[in-house]
mmCIF file of C-alpha atoms in Angstrom:
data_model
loop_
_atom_site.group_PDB
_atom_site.id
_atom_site.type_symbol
_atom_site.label_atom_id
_atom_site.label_comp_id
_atom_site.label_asym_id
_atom_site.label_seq_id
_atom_site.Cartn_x
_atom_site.Cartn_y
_atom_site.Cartn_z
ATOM 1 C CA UNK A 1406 -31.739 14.583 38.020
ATOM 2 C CA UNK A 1407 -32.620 17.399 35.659
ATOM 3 C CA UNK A 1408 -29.537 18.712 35.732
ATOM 4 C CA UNK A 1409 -28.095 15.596 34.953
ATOM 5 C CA UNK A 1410 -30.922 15.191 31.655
ATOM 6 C CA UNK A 1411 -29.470 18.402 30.638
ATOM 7 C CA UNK A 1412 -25.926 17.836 30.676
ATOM 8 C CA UNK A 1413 -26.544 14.685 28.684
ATOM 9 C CA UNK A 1414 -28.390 16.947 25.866
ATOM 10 C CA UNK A 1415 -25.599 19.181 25.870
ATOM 11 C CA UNK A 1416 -22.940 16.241 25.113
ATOM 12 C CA UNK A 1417 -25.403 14.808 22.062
ATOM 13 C CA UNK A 1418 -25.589 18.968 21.059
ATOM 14 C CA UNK A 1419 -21.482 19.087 21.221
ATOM 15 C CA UNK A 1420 -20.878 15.361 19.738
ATOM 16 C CA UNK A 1421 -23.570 16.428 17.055
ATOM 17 C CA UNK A 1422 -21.743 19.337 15.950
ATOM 18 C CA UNK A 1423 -18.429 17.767 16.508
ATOM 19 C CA UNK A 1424 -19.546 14.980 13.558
ATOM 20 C CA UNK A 1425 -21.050 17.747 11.130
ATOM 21 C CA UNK A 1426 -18.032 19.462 11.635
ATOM 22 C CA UNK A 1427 -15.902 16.381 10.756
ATOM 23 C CA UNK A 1428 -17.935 15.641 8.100
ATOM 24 C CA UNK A 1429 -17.556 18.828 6.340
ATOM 25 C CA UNK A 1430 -13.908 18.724 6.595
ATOM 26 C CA UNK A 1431 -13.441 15.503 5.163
ATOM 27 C CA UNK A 1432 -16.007 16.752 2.148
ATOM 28 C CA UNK A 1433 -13.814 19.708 2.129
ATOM 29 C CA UNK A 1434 -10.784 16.992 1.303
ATOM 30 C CA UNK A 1435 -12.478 15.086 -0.849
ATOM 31 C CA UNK A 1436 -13.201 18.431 -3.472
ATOM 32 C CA UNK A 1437 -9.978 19.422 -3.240
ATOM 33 C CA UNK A 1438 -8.722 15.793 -4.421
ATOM 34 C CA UNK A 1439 -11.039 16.041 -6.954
ATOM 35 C CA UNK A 1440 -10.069 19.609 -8.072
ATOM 36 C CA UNK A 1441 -5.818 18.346 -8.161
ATOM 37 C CA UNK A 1442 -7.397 15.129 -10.398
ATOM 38 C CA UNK A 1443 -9.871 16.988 -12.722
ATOM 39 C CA UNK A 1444 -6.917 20.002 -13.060
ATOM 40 C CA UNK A 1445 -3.951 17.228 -13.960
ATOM 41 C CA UNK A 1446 -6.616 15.595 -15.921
ATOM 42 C CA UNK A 1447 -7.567 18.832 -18.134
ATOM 43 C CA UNK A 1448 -3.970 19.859 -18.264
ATOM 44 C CA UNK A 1449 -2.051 16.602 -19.643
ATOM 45 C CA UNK A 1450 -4.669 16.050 -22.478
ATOM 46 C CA UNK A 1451 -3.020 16.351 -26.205
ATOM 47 C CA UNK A 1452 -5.467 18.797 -26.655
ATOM 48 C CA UNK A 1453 -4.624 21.323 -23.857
ATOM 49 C CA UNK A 1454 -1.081 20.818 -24.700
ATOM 50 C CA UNK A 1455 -1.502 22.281 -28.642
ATOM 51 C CA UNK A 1456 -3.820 25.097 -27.172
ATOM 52 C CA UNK A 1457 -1.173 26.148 -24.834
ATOM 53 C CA UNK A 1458 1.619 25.757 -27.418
ATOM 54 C CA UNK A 1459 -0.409 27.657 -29.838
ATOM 55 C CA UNK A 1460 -1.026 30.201 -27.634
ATOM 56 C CA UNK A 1461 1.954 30.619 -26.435
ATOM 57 C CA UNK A 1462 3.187 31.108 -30.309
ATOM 58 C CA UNK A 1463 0.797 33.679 -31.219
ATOM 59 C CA UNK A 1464 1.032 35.859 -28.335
ATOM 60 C CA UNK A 1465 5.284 35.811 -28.843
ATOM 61 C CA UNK A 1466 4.820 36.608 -32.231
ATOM 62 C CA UNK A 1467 2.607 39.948 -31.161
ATOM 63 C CA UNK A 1468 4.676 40.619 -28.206
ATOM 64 C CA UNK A 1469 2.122 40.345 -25.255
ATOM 65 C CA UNK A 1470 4.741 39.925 -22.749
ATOM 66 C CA UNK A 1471 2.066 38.982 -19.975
ATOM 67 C CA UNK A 1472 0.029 36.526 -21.476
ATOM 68 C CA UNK A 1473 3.213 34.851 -22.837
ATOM 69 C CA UNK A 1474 4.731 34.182 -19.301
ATOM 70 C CA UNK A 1475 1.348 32.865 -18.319
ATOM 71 C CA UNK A 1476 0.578 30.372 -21.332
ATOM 72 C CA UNK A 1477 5.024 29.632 -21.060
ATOM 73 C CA UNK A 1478 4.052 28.770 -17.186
ATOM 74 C CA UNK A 1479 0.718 26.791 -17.710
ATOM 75 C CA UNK A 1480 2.481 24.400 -20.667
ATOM 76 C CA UNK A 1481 5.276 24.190 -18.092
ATOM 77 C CA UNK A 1482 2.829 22.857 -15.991
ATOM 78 C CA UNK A 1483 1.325 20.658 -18.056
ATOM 79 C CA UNK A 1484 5.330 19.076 -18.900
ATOM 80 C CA UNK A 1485 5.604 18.078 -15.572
ATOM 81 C CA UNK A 1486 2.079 16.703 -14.953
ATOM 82 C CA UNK A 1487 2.745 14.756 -18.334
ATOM 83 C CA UNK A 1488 6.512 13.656 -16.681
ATOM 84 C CA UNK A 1489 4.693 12.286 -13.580
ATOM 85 C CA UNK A 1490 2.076 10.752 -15.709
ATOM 86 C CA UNK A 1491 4.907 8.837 -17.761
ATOM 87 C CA UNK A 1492 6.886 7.891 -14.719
ATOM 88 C CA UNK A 1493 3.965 6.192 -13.190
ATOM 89 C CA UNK A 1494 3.412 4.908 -16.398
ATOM 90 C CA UNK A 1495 6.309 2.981 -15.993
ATOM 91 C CA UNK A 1496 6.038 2.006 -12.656
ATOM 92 C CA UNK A 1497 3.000 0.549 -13.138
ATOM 93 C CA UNK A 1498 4.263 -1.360 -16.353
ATOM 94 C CA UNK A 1499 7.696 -2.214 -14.967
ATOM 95 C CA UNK A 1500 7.266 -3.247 -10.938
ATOM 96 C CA UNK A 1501 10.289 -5.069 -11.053
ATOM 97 C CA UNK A 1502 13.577 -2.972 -12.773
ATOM 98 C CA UNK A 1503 17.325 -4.297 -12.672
ATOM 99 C CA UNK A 1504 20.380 -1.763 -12.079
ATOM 100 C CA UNK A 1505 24.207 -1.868 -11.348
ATOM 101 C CA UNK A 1506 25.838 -0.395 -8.960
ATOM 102 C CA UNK A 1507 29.331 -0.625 -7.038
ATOM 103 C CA UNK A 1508 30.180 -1.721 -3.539
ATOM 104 C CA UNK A 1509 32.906 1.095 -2.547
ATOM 105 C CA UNK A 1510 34.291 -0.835 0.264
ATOM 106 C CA UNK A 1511 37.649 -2.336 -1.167
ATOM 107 C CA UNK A 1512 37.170 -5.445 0.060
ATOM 108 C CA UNK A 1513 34.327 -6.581 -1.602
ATOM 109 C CA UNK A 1514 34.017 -9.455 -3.620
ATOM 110 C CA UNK A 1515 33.586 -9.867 -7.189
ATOM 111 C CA UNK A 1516 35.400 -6.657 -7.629
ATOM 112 C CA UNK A 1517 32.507 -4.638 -5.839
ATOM 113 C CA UNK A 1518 30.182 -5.592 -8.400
ATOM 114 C CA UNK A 1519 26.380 -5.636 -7.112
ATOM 115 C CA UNK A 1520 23.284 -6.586 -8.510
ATOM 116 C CA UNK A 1521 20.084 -4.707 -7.767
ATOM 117 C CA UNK A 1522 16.770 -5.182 -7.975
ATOM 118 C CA UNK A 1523 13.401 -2.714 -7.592
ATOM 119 C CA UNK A 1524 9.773 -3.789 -6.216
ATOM 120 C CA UNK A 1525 7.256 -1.185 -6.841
ATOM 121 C CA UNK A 1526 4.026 -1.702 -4.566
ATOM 122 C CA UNK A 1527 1.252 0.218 -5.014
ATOM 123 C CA UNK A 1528 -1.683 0.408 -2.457
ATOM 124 C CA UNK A 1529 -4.640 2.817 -1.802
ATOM 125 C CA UNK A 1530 -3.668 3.922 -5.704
ATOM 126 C CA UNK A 1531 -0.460 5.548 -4.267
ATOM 127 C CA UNK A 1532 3.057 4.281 -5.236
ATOM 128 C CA UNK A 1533 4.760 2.849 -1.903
ATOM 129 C CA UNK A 1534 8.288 3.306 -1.637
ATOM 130 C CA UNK A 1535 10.436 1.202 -3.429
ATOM 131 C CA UNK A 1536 11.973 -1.988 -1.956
ATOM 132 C CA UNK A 1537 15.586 -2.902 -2.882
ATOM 133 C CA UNK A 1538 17.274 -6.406 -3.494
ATOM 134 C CA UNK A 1539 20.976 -6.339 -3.458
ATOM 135 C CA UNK A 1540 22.686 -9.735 -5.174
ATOM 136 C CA UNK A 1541 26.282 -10.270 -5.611
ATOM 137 C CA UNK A 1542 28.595 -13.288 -6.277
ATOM 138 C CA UNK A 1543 30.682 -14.424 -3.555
ATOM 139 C CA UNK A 1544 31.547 -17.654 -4.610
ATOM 140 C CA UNK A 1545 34.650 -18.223 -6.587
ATOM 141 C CA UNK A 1546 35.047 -19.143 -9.907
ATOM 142 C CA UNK A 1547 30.945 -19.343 -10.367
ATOM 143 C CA UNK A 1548 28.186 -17.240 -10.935
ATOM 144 C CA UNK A 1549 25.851 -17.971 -8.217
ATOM 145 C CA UNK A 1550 24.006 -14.755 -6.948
ATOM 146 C CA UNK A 1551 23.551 -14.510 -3.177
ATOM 147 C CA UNK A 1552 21.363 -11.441 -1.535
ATOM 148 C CA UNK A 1553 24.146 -8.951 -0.119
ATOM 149 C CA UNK A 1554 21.463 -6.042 1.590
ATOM 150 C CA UNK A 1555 18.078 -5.466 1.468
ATOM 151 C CA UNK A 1556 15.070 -3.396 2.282
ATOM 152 C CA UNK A 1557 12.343 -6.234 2.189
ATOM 153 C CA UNK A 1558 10.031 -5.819 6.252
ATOM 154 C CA UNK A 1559 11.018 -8.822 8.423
ATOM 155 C CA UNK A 1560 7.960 -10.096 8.004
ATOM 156 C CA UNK A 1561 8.166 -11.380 4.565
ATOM 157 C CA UNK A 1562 9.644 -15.007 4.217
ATOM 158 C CA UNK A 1563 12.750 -13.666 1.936
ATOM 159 C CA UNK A 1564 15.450 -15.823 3.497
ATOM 160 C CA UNK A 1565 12.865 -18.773 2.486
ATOM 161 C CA UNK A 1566 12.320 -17.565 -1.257
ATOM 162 C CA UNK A 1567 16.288 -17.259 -1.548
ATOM 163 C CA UNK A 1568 17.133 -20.730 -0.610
ATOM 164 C CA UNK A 1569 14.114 -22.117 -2.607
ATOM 165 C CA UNK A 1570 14.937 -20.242 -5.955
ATOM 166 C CA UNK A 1571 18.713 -19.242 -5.370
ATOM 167 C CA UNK A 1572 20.460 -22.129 -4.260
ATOM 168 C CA UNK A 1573 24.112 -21.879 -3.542
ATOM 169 C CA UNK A 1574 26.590 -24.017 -5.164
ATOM 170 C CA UNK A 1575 26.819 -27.238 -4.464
ATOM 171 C CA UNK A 1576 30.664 -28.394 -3.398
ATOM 172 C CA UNK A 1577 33.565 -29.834 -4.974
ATOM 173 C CA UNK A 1578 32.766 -33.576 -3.136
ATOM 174 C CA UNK A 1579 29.123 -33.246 -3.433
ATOM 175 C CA UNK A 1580 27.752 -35.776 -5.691
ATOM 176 C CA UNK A 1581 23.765 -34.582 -5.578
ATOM 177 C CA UNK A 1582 22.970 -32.818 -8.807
ATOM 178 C CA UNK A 1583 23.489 -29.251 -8.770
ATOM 179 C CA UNK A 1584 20.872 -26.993 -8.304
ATOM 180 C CA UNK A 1585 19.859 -24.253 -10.642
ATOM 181 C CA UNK A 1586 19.232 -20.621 -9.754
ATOM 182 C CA UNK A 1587 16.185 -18.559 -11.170
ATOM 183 C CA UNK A 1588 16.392 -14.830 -10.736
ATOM 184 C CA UNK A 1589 13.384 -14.415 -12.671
ATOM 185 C CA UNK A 1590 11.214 -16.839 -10.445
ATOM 186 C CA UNK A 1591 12.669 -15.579 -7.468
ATOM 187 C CA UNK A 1592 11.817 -11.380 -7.681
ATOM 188 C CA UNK A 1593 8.422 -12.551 -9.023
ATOM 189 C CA UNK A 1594 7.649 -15.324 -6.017
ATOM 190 C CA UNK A 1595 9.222 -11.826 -3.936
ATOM 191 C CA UNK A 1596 6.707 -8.982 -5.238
ATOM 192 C CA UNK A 1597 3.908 -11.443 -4.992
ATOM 193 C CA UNK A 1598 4.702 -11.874 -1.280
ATOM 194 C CA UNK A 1599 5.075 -7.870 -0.850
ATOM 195 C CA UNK A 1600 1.535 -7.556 -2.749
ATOM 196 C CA UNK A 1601 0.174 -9.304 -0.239
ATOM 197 C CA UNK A 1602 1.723 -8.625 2.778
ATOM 198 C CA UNK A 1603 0.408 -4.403 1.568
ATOM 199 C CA UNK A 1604 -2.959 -5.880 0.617
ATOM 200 C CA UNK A 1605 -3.495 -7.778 3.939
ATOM 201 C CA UNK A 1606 -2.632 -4.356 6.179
ATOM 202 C CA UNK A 1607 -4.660 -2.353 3.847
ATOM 203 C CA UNK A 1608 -8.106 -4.278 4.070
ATOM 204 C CA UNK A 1609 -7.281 -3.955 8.256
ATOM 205 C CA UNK A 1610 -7.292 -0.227 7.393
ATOM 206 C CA UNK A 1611 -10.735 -0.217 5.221
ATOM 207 C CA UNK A 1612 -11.709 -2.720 7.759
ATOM 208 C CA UNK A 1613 -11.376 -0.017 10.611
ATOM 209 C CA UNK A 1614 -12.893 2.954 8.419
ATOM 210 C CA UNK A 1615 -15.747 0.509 7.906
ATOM 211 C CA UNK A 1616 -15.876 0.484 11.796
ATOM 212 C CA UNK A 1617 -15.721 4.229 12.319
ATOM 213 C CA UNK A 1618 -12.628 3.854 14.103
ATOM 214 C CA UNK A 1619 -10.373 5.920 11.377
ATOM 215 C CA UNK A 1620 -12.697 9.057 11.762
ATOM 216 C CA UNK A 1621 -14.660 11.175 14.027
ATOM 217 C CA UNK A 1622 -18.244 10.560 12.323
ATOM 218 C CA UNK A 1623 -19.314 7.955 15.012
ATOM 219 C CA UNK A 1624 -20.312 5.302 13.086
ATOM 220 C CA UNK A 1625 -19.351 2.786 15.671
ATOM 221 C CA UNK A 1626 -21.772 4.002 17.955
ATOM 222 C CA UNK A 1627 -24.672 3.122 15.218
ATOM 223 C CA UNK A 1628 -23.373 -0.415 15.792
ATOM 224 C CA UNK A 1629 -25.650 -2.226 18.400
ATOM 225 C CA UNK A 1630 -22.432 -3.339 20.071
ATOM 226 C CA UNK A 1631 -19.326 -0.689 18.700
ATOM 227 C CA UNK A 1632 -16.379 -2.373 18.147
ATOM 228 C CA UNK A 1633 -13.714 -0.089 19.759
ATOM 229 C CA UNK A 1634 -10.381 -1.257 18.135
ATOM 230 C CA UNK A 1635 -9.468 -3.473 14.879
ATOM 231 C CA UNK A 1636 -5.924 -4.268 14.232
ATOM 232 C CA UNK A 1637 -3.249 -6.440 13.647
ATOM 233 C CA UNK A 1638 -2.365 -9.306 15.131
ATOM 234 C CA UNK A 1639 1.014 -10.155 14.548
ATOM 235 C CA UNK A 1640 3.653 -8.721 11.735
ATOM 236 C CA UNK A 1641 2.591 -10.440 8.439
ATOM 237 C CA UNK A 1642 -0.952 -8.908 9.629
ATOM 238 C CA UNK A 1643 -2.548 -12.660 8.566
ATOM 239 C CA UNK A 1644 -4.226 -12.708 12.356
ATOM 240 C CA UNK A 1645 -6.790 -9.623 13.045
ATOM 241 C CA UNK A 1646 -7.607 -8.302 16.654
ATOM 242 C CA UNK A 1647 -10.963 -7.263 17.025
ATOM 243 C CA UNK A 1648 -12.200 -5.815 20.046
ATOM 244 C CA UNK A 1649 -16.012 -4.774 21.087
ATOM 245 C CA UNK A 1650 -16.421 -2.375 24.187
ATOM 246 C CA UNK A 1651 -18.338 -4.973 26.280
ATOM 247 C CA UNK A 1652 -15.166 -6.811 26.741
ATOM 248 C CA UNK A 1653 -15.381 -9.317 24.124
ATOM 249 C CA UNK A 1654 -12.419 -10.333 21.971
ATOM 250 C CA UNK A 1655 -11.759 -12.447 18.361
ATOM 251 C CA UNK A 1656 -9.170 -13.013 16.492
ATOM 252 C CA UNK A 1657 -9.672 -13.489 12.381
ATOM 253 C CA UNK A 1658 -7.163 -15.648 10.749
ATOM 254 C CA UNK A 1659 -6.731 -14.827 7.032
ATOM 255 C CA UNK A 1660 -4.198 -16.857 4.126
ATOM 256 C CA UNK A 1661 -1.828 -14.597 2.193
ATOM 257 C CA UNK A 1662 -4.525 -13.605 -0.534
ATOM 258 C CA UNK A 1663 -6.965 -12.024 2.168
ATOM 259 C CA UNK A 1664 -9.341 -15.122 2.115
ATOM 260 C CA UNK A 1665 -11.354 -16.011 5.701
ATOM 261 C CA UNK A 1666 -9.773 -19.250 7.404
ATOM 262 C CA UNK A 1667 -11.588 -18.865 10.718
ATOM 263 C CA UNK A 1668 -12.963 -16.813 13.504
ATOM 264 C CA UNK A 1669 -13.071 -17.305 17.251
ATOM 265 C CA UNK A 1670 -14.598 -14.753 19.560
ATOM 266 C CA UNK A 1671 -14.178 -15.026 23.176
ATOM 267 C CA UNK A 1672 -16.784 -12.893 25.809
ATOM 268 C CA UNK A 1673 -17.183 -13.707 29.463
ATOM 269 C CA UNK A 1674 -18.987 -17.309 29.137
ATOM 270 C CA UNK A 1675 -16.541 -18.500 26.502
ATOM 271 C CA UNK A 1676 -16.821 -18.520 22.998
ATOM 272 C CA UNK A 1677 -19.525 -16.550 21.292
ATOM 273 C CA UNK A 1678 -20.593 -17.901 17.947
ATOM 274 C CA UNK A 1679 -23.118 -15.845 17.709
ATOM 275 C CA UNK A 1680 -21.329 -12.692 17.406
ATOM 276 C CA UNK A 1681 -18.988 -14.660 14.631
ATOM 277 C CA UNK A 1682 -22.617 -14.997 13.007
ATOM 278 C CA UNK A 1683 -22.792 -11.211 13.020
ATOM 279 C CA UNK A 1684 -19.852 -9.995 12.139
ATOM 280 C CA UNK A 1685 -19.467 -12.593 9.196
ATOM 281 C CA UNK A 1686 -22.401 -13.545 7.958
ATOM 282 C CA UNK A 1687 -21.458 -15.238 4.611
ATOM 283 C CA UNK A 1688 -18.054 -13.704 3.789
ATOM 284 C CA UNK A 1689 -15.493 -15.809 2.417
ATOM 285 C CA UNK A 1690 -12.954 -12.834 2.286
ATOM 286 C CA UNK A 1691 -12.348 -10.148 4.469
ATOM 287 C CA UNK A 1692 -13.255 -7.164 1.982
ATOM 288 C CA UNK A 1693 -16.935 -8.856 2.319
ATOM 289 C CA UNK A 1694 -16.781 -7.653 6.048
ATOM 290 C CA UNK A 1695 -15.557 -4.550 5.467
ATOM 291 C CA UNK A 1696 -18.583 -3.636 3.405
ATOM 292 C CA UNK A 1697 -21.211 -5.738 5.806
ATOM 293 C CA UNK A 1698 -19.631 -2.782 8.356
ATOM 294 C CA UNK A 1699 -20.005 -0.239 5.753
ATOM 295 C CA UNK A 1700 -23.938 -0.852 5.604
ATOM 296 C CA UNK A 1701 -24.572 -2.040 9.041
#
């Protein structure tokens, strides 16, 4: 029995030090983010830039070979921080970009010509990378776009969006009145739906660091009952799996802007509303029960 008491202290000892040791590293992380912000921030300013150039002036004029190549390598450094800034700049400004490009096979229609079109996404303040919408005009003697390739996940309703905003041609012995297309309406309706779909899978992901369950700091185990696993559902991640380690099971169904349609939780004697109660509480949207984790 005692030895059994003391093996137990010597787990809490190890899983102690194994959480200090996880928490240090992830402080350890978070300075050096803050170092690579506060250097590009210090660096791009107007006013760093005329020191440097300055500097760099003065110390060509007097021949200081040294200092030169440092001040010449520190503005070069600040060029490209100021490059990066500007090309986020306009990725933030312009998500959605037109170019041309040609279809080399020989064989294609409308001479090869293809339309193409850009989505930026951004999510946990990182650009994602870039989806791609390829149009070109198959149909004879008309201008009607069609989507030749794409990038766009399965999951996102693009087939849907195309035949509600780009309409093919209606024929020769059709009498209905033809529709028009809107390639405006269309890549805007098609970033709003890859917004989403990125917003939805990253509350899962805040929801699961809220949980403990994206780290080794054991925050689940503070929970009276952990909850072991918290994912998605199904591919447009608009159903959420949530799993506790006494068995129990629910599933929270979400609409496309992240906004709580309904819970059910199953345990042993049926549903448990109770534990709905709990994990809810008065959320009406799911980053509400990411920080009701966070503080629990």
């Amino acid at each position: 029995m005692a030895t059994e008491e003391i093996q137990s202290s010597d787990l809490s000892i190890a899983d102690r030090l194994d959480n200090e040791i996880a928490s240090l590293r992830d402080q350890v992380e978070s300075l050096k983010r803050e170092l690579k912000l506060q250097t590009a921030t210090l660096i791009t300013s107007e006013s760093t830039r005329q020191i440097l150039q300055d500097s760099s002036s003065r110390r060509s004029k007097s021949k200081q070979v040294n200092d030169t190549s440092r001040s010449q390598e520190l503005l070069e450094k600040a060029n490209e921080h100021l490059a990066h800034k500007q090309q986020c700049l306009y990725r933030a400004c312009a998500s959605i970009t037109t170019f041309k490009v040609r279809d080399p096979d020989p064989n294609a229609v409308d001479g090869g010509n293809v339309l193409g079109l850009r989505f930026e996404v951004m999510a946990k303040s990182r650009f994602l990378r870039p989806y791609y919408v390829m149009l070109n005009r198959p149909y004879p003697n008309s201008r009607y776009l069609r989507i030749h390739r794409h990038t766009v996940p399965q999951c996102i309703p693009l087939s849907g969006l195309a035949a509600r905003h780009l309409p093919p041609p209606t024929a020769k012995d059709d009498y209905d009145m033809p529709k028009k297309q809107d390639l405006s309406t269309f890549a805007r309706a098609l970033r709003r739906e890859l917004v989403r779909y990125h917003n939805r899978t990253s509350v899962i992901g805040d929801l699961r660091s809220s949980a403990g369950l994206e780290s080794r700091k054991g925050k689940a185990k503070e929970l009276e009952v952990p909850i072991v696993d918290i994912s998605a559902a199904d591919a447009q991640a608009k159903q959420i799996r949530v799993e506790w380690n006494d068995g129990r099971s629910g599933r929270l169904v979400i609409n496309d802007d992240g906004d709580i349609v309904k819970m059910v939780v199953q345990g042993e004697n049926g549903q448990d509303r109770e534990a709905v109660r709990q994990l809810l509480g008065s959320s009406a949207r799911v980053e509400e029960v990411a920080r009701r984790l966070e503080s629990s």
